[in-house]
């Protein structure tokens, strides 16, 4: 299909399909040793090659690396501020899941948005975006150079590609996988939640993650 000429209404469907492909890629990247599936999430035994070193710029203007987030489990979503529906919906789902939890437990997690549109998503624009009351409290926005963002996306096996579209006010959109990553306090991959997972299911899984001791470094 011609990416430049496809109808705009196809983008959410394509993003959802990409998300499912990315989930299967996560499974394929795991070592063998049996499988466990948690409701709403994807989890298997073994070590996943998901995550790793990155250097990006926070919405506060500070340069940060993965080391700055050690000690707290992270909920990471790759998206962009010009995203018309998929990204804000996913961030709202993340926020809703955390709101359903005990406040002390919810505060354990650091929610993060990593932009896949570094050309437009400056620290300043991210600073405004992450303040939305519909998004998780304390959401941190990260961006950087094109090369820095690509390196971070590659580390998390995130797919994204620019799609020119003259029918939108944004001039172009970005097709991308829509997945929430749960990383433990040591920055190790735990599991993913697919786009549209019920917030109640995510909340229950996060509570169980804490009970299992996964929030401790």
mmCIF file of N, CA, C and O in Angstrom, residues 63-101:
data_model
loop_
_atom_site.group_PDB
_atom_site.id
_atom_site.type_symbol
_atom_site.label_atom_id
_atom_site.label_comp_id
_atom_site.label_asym_id
_atom_site.label_seq_id
_atom_site.Cartn_x
_atom_site.Cartn_y
_atom_site.Cartn_z
ATOM 1 N N UNK A 63 19.297 16.510 29.825
ATOM 2 C CA UNK A 63 19.682 15.279 29.149
ATOM 3 C C UNK A 63 19.665 14.147 30.168
ATOM 4 O O UNK A 63 20.215 14.276 31.262
ATOM 5 N N UNK A 64 19.016 13.058 29.820
ATOM 6 C CA UNK A 64 18.886 11.925 30.740
ATOM 7 C C UNK A 64 19.286 10.640 30.026
ATOM 8 O O UNK A 64 19.278 10.556 28.798
ATOM 9 N N UNK A 65 19.619 9.632 30.825
ATOM 10 C CA UNK A 65 19.896 8.300 30.305
ATOM 11 C C UNK A 65 19.029 7.311 31.072
ATOM 12 O O UNK A 65 18.333 7.686 32.034
ATOM 13 N N UNK A 66 19.098 6.049 30.674
ATOM 14 C CA UNK A 66 18.325 5.028 31.373
ATOM 15 C C UNK A 66 18.711 4.933 32.845
ATOM 16 O O UNK A 66 17.892 4.571 33.693
ATOM 17 N N UNK A 67 19.953 5.315 33.179
ATOM 18 C CA UNK A 67 20.421 5.230 34.565
ATOM 19 C C UNK A 67 19.658 6.175 35.489
ATOM 20 O O UNK A 67 19.537 5.918 36.693
ATOM 21 N N UNK A 68 19.133 7.269 34.923
ATOM 22 C CA UNK A 68 18.393 8.235 35.741
ATOM 23 C C UNK A 68 17.063 7.684 36.240
ATOM 24 O O UNK A 68 16.464 8.254 37.155
ATOM 25 N N UNK A 69 16.608 6.587 35.667
ATOM 26 C CA UNK A 69 15.307 6.037 36.052
ATOM 27 C C UNK A 69 15.425 4.749 36.856
ATOM 28 O O UNK A 69 14.400 4.157 37.224
ATOM 29 N N UNK A 70 16.643 4.312 37.119
ATOM 30 C CA UNK A 70 16.818 3.108 37.915
ATOM 31 C C UNK A 70 16.304 3.331 39.334
ATOM 32 O O UNK A 70 16.421 4.424 39.886
ATOM 33 N N UNK A 71 15.726 2.285 39.897
ATOM 34 C CA UNK A 71 15.175 2.377 41.249
ATOM 35 C C UNK A 71 13.664 2.457 41.264
ATOM 36 O O UNK A 71 13.046 2.258 42.315
ATOM 37 N N UNK A 72 13.062 2.760 40.099
ATOM 38 C CA UNK A 72 11.605 2.774 39.978
ATOM 39 C C UNK A 72 11.193 1.996 38.740
ATOM 40 O O UNK A 72 11.814 2.150 37.680
ATOM 41 N N UNK A 73 10.173 1.161 38.836
ATOM 42 C CA UNK A 73 9.665 0.524 37.615
ATOM 43 C C UNK A 73 9.056 1.594 36.708
ATOM 44 O O UNK A 73 8.541 2.614 37.187
ATOM 45 N N UNK A 74 9.139 1.355 35.419
ATOM 46 C CA UNK A 74 8.680 2.334 34.438
ATOM 47 C C UNK A 74 7.551 1.777 33.587
ATOM 48 O O UNK A 74 7.520 0.580 33.282
ATOM 49 N N UNK A 75 6.636 2.654 33.200
ATOM 50 C CA UNK A 75 5.639 2.369 32.179
ATOM 51 C C UNK A 75 5.987 3.268 30.998
ATOM 52 O O UNK A 75 5.861 4.490 31.081
ATOM 53 N N UNK A 76 6.460 2.679 29.921
ATOM 54 C CA UNK A 76 6.994 3.447 28.800
ATOM 55 C C UNK A 76 6.091 3.296 27.578
ATOM 56 O O UNK A 76 5.710 2.180 27.207
ATOM 57 N N UNK A 77 5.787 4.438 26.971
ATOM 58 C CA UNK A 77 4.988 4.439 25.741
ATOM 59 C C UNK A 77 5.711 5.294 24.702
ATOM 60 O O UNK A 77 6.159 6.405 24.995
ATOM 61 N N UNK A 78 5.832 4.781 23.484
ATOM 62 C CA UNK A 78 6.411 5.532 22.368
ATOM 63 C C UNK A 78 5.273 6.122 21.545
ATOM 64 O O UNK A 78 4.414 5.386 21.040
ATOM 65 N N UNK A 79 5.254 7.432 21.397
ATOM 66 C CA UNK A 79 4.200 8.098 20.641
ATOM 67 C C UNK A 79 4.654 9.481 20.212
ATOM 68 O O UNK A 79 5.852 9.774 20.177
ATOM 69 N N UNK A 80 3.698 10.367 19.917
ATOM 70 C CA UNK A 80 4.069 11.728 19.512
ATOM 71 C C UNK A 80 2.901 12.673 19.745
ATOM 72 O O UNK A 80 1.746 12.254 19.782
ATOM 73 N N UNK A 81 3.213 13.934 19.919
ATOM 74 C CA UNK A 81 2.197 14.895 20.355
ATOM 75 C C UNK A 81 1.173 15.225 19.270
ATOM 76 O O UNK A 81 0.067 15.654 19.590
ATOM 77 N N UNK A 82 1.520 15.052 17.988
ATOM 78 C CA UNK A 82 0.577 15.327 16.906
ATOM 79 C C UNK A 82 -0.338 14.134 16.622
ATOM 80 O O UNK A 82 -1.192 14.216 15.749
ATOM 81 N N UNK A 83 -0.158 13.061 17.330
ATOM 82 C CA UNK A 83 -0.971 11.856 17.135
ATOM 83 C C UNK A 83 -2.437 12.191 17.416
ATOM 84 O O UNK A 83 -2.773 12.697 18.484
ATOM 85 N N UNK A 84 -3.337 11.927 16.476
ATOM 86 C CA UNK A 84 -4.725 12.359 16.641
ATOM 87 C C UNK A 84 -5.562 11.523 17.603
ATOM 88 O O UNK A 84 -6.516 12.021 18.188
ATOM 89 N N UNK A 85 -5.223 10.243 17.791
ATOM 90 C CA UNK A 85 -6.105 9.415 18.617
ATOM 91 C C UNK A 85 -5.391 8.297 19.374
ATOM 92 O O UNK A 85 -5.569 8.154 20.584
ATOM 93 N N UNK A 86 -4.584 7.509 18.694
ATOM 94 C CA UNK A 86 -3.973 6.331 19.318
ATOM 95 C C UNK A 86 -3.141 6.706 20.544
ATOM 96 O O UNK A 86 -3.277 6.103 21.614
ATOM 97 N N UNK A 87 -2.277 7.685 20.408
ATOM 98 C CA UNK A 87 -1.373 8.058 21.510
ATOM 99 C C UNK A 87 -2.126 8.613 22.722
ATOM 100 O O UNK A 87 -1.916 8.142 23.845
ATOM 101 N N UNK A 88 -2.981 9.626 22.541
ATOM 102 C CA UNK A 88 -3.698 10.122 23.709
ATOM 103 C C UNK A 88 -4.574 9.055 24.363
ATOM 104 O O UNK A 88 -4.687 9.013 25.586
ATOM 105 N N UNK A 89 -5.164 8.165 23.558
ATOM 106 C CA UNK A 89 -5.977 7.100 24.130
ATOM 107 C C UNK A 89 -5.114 6.170 24.980
ATOM 108 O O UNK A 89 -5.496 5.784 26.096
ATOM 109 N N UNK A 90 -3.938 5.810 24.485
ATOM 110 C CA UNK A 90 -3.058 4.904 25.224
ATOM 111 C C UNK A 90 -2.568 5.538 26.515
ATOM 112 O O UNK A 90 -2.489 4.876 27.561
ATOM 113 N N UNK A 91 -2.241 6.819 26.472
ATOM 114 C CA UNK A 91 -1.795 7.512 27.680
ATOM 115 C C UNK A 91 -2.938 7.659 28.676
ATOM 116 O O UNK A 91 -2.730 7.593 29.895
ATOM 117 N N UNK A 92 -4.149 7.847 28.175
ATOM 118 C CA UNK A 92 -5.307 7.902 29.063
ATOM 119 C C UNK A 92 -5.553 6.546 29.715
ATOM 120 O O UNK A 92 -5.918 6.474 30.899
ATOM 121 N N UNK A 93 -5.361 5.472 28.957
ATOM 122 C CA UNK A 93 -5.499 4.128 29.522
ATOM 123 C C UNK A 93 -4.467 3.916 30.617
ATOM 124 O O UNK A 93 -4.773 3.380 31.695
ATOM 125 N N UNK A 94 -3.233 4.336 30.369
ATOM 126 C CA UNK A 94 -2.192 4.221 31.382
ATOM 127 C C UNK A 94 -2.576 5.003 32.632
ATOM 128 O O UNK A 94 -2.459 4.513 33.764
ATOM 129 N N UNK A 95 -3.044 6.235 32.431
ATOM 130 C CA UNK A 95 -3.447 7.058 33.565
ATOM 131 C C UNK A 95 -4.615 6.476 34.326
ATOM 132 O O UNK A 95 -4.639 6.486 35.561
ATOM 133 N N UNK A 96 -5.596 5.941 33.589
ATOM 134 C CA UNK A 96 -6.757 5.343 34.228
ATOM 135 C C UNK A 96 -6.368 4.126 35.048
ATOM 136 O O UNK A 96 -6.895 3.902 36.144
ATOM 137 N N UNK A 97 -5.438 3.335 34.534
ATOM 138 C CA UNK A 97 -4.967 2.154 35.268
ATOM 139 C C UNK A 97 -4.329 2.558 36.586
ATOM 140 O O UNK A 97 -4.596 1.968 37.638
ATOM 141 N N UNK A 98 -3.496 3.583 36.558
ATOM 142 C CA UNK A 98 -2.823 4.035 37.773
ATOM 143 C C UNK A 98 -3.820 4.633 38.767
ATOM 144 O O UNK A 98 -3.679 4.466 39.981
ATOM 145 N N UNK A 99 -4.841 5.309 38.263
ATOM 146 C CA UNK A 99 -5.858 5.895 39.143
ATOM 147 C C UNK A 99 -6.675 4.833 39.858
ATOM 148 O O UNK A 99 -7.217 5.084 40.941
ATOM 149 N N UNK A 100 -6.781 3.651 39.268
ATOM 150 C CA UNK A 100 -7.544 2.567 39.886
ATOM 151 C C UNK A 100 -6.773 1.890 41.022
ATOM 152 O O UNK A 100 -7.350 1.127 41.789
ATOM 153 N N UNK A 101 -5.503 2.175 41.100
ATOM 154 C CA UNK A 101 -4.657 1.529 42.101
ATOM 155 C C UNK A 101 -4.629 2.331 43.398
ATOM 156 O O UNK A 101 -5.008 3.500 43.439
#
